[in-house]
Coordinates of C-alpha atoms and ligand atoms in Angstrom, one line a residue:
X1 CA 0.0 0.0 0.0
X2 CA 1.1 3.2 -0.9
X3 CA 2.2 6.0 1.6
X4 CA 0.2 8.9 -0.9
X5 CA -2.7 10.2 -1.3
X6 CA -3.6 11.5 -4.9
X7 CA -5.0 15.1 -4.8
X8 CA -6.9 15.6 -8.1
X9 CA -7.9 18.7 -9.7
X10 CA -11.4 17.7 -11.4
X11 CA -11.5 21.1 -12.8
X12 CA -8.2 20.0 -15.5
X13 CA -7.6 16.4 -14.4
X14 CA -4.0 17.3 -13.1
X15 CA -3.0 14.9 -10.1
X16 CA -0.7 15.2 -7.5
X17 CA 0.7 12.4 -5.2
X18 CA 1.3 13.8 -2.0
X19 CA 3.1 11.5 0.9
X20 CA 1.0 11.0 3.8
X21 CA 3.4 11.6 7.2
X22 CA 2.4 9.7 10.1
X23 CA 3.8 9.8 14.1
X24 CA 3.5 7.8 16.8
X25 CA 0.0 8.1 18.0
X26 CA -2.8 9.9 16.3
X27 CA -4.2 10.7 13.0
X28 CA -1.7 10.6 9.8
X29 CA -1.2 13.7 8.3
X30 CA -1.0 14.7 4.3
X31 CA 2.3 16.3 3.4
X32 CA 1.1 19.7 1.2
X33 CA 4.3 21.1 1.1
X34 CA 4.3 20.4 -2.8
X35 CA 0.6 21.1 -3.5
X36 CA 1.2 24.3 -4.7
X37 CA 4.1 24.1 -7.0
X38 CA 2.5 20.6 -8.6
X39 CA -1.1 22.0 -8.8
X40 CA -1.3 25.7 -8.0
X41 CA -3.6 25.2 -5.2
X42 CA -3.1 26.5 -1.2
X43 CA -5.1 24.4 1.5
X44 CA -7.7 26.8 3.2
X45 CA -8.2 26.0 6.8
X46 CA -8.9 28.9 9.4
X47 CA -8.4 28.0 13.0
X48 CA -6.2 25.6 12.2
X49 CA -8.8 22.8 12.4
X50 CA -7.5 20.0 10.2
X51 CA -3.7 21.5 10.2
X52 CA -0.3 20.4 11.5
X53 CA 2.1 22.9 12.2
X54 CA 4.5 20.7 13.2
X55 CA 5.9 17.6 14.7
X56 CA 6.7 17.7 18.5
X57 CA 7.3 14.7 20.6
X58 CA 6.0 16.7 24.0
X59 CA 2.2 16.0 24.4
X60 CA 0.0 13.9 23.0
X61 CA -4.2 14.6 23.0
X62 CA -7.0 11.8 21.8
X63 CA -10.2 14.3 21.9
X64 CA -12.4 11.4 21.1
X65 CA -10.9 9.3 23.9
X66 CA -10.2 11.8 26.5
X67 CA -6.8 11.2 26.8
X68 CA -3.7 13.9 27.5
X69 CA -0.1 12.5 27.5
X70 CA 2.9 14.6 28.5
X71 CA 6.0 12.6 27.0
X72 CA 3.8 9.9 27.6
X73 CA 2.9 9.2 30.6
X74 CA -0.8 9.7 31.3
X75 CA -1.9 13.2 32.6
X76 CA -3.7 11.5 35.9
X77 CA -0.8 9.3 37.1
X78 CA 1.6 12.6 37.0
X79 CA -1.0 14.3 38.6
X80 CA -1.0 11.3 41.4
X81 CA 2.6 10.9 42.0
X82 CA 4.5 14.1 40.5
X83 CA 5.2 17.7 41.1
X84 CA 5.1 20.2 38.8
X85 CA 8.9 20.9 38.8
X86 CA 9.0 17.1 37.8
X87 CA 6.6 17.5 34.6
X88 CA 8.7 20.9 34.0
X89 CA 12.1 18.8 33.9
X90 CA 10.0 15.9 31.8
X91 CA 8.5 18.3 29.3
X92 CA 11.8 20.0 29.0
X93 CA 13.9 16.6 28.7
X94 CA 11.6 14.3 27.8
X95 CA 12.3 12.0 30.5
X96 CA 11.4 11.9 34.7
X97 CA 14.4 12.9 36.2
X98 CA 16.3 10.9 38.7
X99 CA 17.4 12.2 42.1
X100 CA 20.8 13.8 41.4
X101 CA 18.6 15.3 38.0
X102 CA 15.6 16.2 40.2
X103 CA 17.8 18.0 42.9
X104 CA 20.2 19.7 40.4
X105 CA 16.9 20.9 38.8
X106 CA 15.1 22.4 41.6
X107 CA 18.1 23.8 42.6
X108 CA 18.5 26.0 39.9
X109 CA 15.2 27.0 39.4
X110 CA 15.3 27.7 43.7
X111 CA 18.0 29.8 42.9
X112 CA 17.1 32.0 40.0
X113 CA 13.8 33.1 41.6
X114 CA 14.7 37.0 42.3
X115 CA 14.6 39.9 39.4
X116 CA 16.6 42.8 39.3
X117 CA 15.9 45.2 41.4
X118 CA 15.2 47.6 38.5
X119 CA 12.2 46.2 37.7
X120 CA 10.6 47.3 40.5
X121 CA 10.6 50.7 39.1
X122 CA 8.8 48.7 36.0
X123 CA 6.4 47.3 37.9
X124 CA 5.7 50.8 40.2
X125 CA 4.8 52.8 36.7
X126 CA 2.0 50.6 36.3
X127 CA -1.8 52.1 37.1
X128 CA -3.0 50.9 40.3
X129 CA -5.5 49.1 39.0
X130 CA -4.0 47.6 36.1
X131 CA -5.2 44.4 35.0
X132 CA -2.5 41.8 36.0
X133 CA -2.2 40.2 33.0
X134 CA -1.6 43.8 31.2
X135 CA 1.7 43.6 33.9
X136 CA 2.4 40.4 33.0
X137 CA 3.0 40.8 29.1
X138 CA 4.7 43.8 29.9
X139 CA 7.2 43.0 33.0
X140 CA 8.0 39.2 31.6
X141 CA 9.0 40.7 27.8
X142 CA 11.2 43.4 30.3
X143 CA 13.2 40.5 31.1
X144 CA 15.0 40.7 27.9
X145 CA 16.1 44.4 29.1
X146 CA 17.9 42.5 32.1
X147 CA 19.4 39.3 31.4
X148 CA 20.5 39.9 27.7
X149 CA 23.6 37.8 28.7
X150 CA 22.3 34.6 27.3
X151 CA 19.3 35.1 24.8
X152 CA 21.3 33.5 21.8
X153 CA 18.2 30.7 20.3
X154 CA 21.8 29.2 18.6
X155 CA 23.2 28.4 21.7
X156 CA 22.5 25.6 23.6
X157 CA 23.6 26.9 26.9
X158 CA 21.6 30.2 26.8
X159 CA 18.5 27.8 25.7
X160 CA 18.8 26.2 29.4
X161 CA 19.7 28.9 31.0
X162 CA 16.7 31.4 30.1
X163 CA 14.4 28.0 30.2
X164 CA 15.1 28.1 34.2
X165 CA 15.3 32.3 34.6
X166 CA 11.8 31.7 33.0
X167 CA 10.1 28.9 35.1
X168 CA 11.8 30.0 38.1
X169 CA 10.7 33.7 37.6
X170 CA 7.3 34.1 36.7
X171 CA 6.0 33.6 40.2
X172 CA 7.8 36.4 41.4
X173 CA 6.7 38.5 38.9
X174 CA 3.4 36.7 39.3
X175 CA 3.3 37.7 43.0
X176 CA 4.9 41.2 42.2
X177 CA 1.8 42.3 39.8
X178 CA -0.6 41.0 42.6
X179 CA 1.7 43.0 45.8
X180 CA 1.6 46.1 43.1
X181 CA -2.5 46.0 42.7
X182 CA -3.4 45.9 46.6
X183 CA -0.6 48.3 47.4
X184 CA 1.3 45.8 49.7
X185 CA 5.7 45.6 50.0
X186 CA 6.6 43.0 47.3
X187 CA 8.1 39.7 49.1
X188 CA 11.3 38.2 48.4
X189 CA 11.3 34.5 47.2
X190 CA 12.5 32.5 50.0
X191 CA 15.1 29.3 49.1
X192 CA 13.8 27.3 52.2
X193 CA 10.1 27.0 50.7
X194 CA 9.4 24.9 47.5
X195 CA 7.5 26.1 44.3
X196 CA 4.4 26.9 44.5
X197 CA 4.6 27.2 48.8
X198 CA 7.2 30.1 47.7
X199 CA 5.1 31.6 45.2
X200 CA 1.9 31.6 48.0
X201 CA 4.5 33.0 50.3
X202 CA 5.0 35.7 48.1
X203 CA 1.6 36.3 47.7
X204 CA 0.5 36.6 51.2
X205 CA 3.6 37.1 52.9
X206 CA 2.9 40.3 54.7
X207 CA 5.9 42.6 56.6
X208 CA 4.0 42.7 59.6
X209 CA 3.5 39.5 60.7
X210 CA 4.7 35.9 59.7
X211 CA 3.2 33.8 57.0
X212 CA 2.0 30.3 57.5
X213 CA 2.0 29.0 53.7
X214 CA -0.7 26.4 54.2
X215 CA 0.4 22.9 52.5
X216 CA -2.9 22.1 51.7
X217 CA -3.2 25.2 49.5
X218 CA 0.3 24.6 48.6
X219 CA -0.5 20.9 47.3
X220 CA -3.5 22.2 45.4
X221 CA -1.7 24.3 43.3
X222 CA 0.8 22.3 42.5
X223 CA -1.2 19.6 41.2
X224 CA -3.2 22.6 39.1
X225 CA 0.0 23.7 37.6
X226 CA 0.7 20.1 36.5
X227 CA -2.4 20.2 34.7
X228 CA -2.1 23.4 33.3
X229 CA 1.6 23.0 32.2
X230 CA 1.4 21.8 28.4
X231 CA -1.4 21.1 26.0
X232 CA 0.2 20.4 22.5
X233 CA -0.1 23.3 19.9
X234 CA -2.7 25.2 21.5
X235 CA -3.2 28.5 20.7
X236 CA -0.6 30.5 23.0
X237 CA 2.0 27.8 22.1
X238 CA 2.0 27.7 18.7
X239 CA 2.3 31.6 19.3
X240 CA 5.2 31.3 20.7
X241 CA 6.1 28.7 18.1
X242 CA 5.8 31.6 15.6
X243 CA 7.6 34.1 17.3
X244 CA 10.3 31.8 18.2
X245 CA 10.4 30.7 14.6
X246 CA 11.7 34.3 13.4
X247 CA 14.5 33.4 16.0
X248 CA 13.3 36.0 18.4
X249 CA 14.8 36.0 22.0
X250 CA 13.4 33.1 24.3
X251 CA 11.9 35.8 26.0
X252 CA 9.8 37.8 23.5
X253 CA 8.8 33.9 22.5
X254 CA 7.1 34.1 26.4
X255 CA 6.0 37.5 26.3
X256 CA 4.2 36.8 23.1
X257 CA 2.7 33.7 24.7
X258 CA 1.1 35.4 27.8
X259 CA -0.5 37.6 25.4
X260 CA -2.4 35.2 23.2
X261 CA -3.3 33.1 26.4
X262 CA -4.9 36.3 28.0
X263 CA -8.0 35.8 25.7
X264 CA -11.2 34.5 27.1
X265 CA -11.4 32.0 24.2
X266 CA -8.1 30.5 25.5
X267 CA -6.4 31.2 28.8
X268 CA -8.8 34.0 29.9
X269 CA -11.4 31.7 30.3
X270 CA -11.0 30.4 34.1
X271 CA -11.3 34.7 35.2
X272 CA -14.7 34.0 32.9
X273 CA -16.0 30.6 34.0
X274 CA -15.9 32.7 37.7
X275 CA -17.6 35.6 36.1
X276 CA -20.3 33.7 34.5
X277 CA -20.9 31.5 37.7
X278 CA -21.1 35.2 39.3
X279 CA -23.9 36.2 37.6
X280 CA -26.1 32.9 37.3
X281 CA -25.3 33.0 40.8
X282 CA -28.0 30.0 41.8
X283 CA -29.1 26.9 40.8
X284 CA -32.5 28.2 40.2
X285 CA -31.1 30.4 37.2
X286 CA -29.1 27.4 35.4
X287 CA -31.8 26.6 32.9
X288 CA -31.8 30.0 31.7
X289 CA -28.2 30.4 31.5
X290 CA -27.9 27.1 28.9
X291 CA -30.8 28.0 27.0
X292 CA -29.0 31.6 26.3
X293 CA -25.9 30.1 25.7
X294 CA -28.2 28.2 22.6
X295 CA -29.5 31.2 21.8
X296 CA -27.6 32.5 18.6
X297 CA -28.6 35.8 19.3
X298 CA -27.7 36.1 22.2
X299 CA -23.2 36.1 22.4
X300 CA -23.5 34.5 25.5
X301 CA -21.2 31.5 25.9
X302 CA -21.2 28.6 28.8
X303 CA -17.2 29.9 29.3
X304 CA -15.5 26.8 30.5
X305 CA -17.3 24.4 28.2
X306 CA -16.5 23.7 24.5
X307 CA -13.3 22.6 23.0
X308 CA -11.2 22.2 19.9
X309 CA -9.8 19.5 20.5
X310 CA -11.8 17.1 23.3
X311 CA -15.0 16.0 21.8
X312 CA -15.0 13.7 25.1
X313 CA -14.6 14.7 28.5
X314 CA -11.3 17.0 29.2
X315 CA -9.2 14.5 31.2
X316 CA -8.1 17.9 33.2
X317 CA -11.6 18.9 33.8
X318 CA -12.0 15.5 35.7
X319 CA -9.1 15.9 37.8
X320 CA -9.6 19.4 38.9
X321 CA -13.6 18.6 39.6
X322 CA -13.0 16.2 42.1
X323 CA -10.4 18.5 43.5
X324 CA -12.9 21.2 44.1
X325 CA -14.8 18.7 46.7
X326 CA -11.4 17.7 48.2
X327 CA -9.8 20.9 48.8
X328 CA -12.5 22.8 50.3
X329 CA -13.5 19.9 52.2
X330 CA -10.1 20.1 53.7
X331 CA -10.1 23.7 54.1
X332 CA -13.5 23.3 55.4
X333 CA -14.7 26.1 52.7
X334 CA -18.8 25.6 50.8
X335 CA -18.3 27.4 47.9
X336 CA -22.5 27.7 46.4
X337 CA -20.5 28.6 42.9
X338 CA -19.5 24.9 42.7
X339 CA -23.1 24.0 43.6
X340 CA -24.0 26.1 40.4
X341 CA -21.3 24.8 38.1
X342 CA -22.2 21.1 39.3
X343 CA -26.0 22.1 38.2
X344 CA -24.7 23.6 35.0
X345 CA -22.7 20.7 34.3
X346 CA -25.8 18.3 34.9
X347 CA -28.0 20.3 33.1
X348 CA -25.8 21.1 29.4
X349 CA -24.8 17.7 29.3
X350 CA -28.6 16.0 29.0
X351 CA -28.9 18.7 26.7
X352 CA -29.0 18.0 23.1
X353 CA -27.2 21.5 21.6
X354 CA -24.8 20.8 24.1
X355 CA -24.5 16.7 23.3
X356 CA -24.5 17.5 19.2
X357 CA -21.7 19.1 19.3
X358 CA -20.0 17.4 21.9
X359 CA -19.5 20.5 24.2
X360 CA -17.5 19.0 27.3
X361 CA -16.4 21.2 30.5
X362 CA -12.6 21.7 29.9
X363 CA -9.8 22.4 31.9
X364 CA -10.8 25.8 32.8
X365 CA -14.5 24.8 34.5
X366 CA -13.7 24.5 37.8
X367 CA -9.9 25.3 38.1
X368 CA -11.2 29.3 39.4
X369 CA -13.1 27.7 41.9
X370 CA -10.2 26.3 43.4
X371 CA -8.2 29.4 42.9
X372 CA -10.8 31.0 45.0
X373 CA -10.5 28.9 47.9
X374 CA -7.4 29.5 48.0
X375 CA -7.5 33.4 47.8
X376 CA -6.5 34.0 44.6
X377 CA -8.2 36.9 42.6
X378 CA -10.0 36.2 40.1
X379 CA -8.1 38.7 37.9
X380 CA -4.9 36.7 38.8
X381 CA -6.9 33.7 37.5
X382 CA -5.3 33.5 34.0
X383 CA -1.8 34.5 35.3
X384 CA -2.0 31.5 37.4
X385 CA -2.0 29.8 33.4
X386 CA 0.6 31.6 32.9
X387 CA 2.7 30.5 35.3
X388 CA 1.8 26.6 34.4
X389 CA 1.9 27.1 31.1
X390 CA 5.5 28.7 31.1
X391 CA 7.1 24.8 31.5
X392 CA 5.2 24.0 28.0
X393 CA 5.7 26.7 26.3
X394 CA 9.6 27.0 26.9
X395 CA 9.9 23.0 25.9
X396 CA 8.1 23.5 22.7
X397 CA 10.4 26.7 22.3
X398 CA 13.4 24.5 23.2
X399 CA 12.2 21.4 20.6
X400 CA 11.7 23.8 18.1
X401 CA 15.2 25.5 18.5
X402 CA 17.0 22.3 19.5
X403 CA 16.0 20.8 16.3
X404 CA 18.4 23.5 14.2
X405 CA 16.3 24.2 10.7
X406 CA 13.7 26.4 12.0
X407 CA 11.7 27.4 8.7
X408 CA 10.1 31.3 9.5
X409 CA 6.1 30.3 9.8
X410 CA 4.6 32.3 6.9
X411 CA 1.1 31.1 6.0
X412 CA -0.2 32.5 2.6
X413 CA -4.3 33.7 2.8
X414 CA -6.9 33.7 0.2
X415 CA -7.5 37.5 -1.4
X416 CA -11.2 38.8 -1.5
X417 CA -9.5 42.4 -2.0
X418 CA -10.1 44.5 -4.8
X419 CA -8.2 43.5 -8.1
X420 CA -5.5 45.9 -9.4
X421 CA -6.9 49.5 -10.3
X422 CA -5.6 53.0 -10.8
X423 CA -4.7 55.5 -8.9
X424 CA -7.4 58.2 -8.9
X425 CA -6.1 61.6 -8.4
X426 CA -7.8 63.9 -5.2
X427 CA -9.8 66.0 -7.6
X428 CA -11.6 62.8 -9.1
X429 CA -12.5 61.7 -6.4
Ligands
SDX501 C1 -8.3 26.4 26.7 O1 -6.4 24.6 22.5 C2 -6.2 24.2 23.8 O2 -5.6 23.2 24.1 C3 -6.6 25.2 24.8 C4 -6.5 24.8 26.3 C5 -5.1 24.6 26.7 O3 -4.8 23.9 27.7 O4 -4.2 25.3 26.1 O5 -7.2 23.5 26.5 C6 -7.1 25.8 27.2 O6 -8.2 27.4 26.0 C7 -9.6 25.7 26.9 C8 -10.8 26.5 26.2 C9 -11.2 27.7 27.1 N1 -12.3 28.5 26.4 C10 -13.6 28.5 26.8 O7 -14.0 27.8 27.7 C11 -14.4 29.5 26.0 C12 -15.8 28.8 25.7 N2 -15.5 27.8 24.7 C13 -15.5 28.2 23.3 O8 -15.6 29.5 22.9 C14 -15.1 27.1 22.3 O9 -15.7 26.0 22.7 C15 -13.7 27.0 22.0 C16 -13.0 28.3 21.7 C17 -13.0 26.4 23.2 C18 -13.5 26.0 20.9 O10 -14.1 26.6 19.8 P1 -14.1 25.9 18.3 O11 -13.4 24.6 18.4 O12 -13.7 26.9 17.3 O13 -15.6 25.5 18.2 P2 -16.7 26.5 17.6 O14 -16.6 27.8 18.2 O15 -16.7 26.3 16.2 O16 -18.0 25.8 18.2 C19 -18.7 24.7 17.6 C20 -20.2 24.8 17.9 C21 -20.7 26.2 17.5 O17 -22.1 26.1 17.3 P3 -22.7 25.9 15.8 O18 -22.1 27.1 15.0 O19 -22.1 24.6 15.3 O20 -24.2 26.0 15.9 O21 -20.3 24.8 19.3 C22 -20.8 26.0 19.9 C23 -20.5 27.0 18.8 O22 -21.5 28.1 18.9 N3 -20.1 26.3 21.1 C24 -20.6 26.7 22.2 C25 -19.6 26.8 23.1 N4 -18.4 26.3 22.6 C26 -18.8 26.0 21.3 N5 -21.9 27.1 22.5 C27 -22.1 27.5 23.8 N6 -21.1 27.6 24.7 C28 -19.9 27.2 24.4 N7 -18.9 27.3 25.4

């Protein structure tokens, strides 16, 4: 059997024999590259819905089945026995780290948690009531103004490198947007405390008194970074993708990433699942809420549900839903809003618009609701992605630089512009 596909052109009878390309897992894909020199034809594909942009050995989605693999291994056994510095070292490696690896990695990142000073005159020009993530794209593309030292893609040292400053970092500039939006001292990373304890240090940590980071909260968001930490060539990554594909800095690679996640459509959605929870407010007002988000006229969207990719339940969604119950059980917290998103779950999924088109919760359903137990804002909500997503989105930057022939990502468009025409002179017109 052949490993081709014949593309013909019924309108001239011209044939081309393109190879199909296939990975590991998952569908095969049809190698176009030659389409258009052998039949002057582009594919046309908005949103990327039947496209590969590339081939990456990091994660690994079924949508049918449900099923998220990060190098492999299933997303709810590294969720049961790992950390997210762990996954960070796997999605960066490509394997679990030993001991000596584990230590050696933890200690670097442990030890490139503070920024330079300077950018705590950055961080005091912003408005007091700047929207975090508007800091955030700002204050992590800065970094490029401060540790220009090693920001060569070529260079495999400088890769590594800015791959820790990053992971390592974005919790204290995380914590710093939140200390510079309630008008509190920033707090210094302390060594002693591991990732995400430091990071709620940080938050919290107040001059006046001591901070008791609790380890239940700590726990919680560790295990929501792990799930938060990769997701294939989602938007935001292959954003970075493109960027990095110019052979911009590392950095600007980031920057550009916490920008495209900041939509609601994407990354934004968690600060809008909370939102929208907000304003159904009770259980009694569910019905109404799914039969707008049916309505056509009406933009209202059940934020939280709906995927690209997981026409199934989102393996994510799963995990973090039978969090909820076991974290504010253990911080003895009722939250009604997870009554209501409970309801609202029950309710879409008997319902047929919601069943047709296979409209699952995903990841970012019930992660706020967690957040909120454990004193998060909700306008932090999406940097709390951010932070997560940082270990993917560096790995993918690092496979795609590693690799060595980068090809600049230029798609080509269809034209519905006017054909060519004159120029008509300002008295003619
Ligand atoms: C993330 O790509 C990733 O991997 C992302 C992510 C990651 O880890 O990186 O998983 C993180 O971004 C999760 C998604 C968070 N976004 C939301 O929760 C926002 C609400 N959901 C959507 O807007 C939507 O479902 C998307 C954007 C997630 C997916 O959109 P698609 O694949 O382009 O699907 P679509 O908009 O074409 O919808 C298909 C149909 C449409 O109806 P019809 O035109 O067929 O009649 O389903 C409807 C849509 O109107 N629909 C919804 C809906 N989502 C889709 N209707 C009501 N409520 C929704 N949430």
């Amino acid at each position: 059997m052949s490993n081709t596909i014949a593309i013909v052109d019924s309108r001239n009878g011209k044939q081309a024999d393109l190879p199909i390309v296939s990975g590991a897992l998952g569908d095969p894909a049809i190698d176009i590259a030659k389409l258009n020199k052998e039949l002057g034809l582009f594919t046309y594909d908005p949103g990327f819905v039947s496209t590969c942009s590339t081939k990456s050995a990091i994660t690994f989605i079924d949508g049918d089945q449900g099923v998220l693999l990060y190098r492999g291994y299933p997303i709810d056994q590294l969720a049961q026995h790992s950390s997210f510095l762990e996954v960070a070292y796997l999605l960066i490696h490509g394997d679990l780290p030993g001991p000596a690896q584990k230590t050696e990695f933890e200690h670097h990142v442990t030890h490139h948690t503070m920024i330079h000073e300077g950018l705590k005159l950055f961080m005091n020009g912003f408005h007091y009531n700047a929207h975090p993530m508007a800091m955030m794209v700002g204050i992590a593309g800065s970094l490029a103004a401060f540790y220009h030292d090693s920001l060569d893609p070529e260079d495999p040292q400088h890769r590594m490198i800015t791959a820790i400053r990053l992971i390592a970092k974005m919790p204290t500039l995380a914590a710093a947007c939140y200390k510079h939006s309630v008008g509190q001292p920033y707090v210094y990373p302390k060594n002693n405390l591991d990732y995400c304890s430091r990071f709620l240090d940080m938050m919290f940590g107040v001059p006046a008194e001591p901070y008791e980071v609790n380890p239940i909260a700590a726990k919680a968001l560790d295990l929501l970074f792990i799930l938060h930490a990769d997701h294939e060539q989602n938007a935001s990554t292959s954003t970075v993708r493109l960027v990095g594909s110019t052979g911009a800095n590392p950095i600007a690679c980031i920057a550009a990433g916490i920008a495209a996640l900041w939509g609601p459509a994407h990354g934004g959605a968690n600060e809008a699942v909370l939102k929208m929870l907000n304003e159904i407010g009770d259980k009694s007002n569910v019905a109404r809420a799914v039969e707008r988000a049916k309505d056509k006229n009406d933009n209202f969207r059940l934020m939280g549900f709906g995927h690209r990719v997981y026409k199934n339940f989102d393996p994510r969604a799963k995990i973090i839903r039978e969090m909820c119950h076991k974290v504010l059980n253990e911080l003895g917290i009722h939250d009604p809003l997870l009554d209501v998103a409970m309801a609202l779950e029950e309710v879409a999924l008997k319902d047929d618009y919601f069943v047709e088109r296979k409209l699952y919760p995903n990841v970012d359903f019930y992660s706020g609701i967690i957040y909120k137990a454990l004193k998060i804002p909700v306008e932090m909500f999406t940097v709390m992605f951010a932070i997560a997503r940082t270990a993917g989105w560096i790995a993918h930057w690092l496979e795609q630089n590693a690799a060595g022939d980068v090809k600049i990502g230029r798609p080509r468009q269809i034209y519905v512009g006017p054909k060519s025409r004159d120029y008509v002179p300002l008295a003619q017109r």
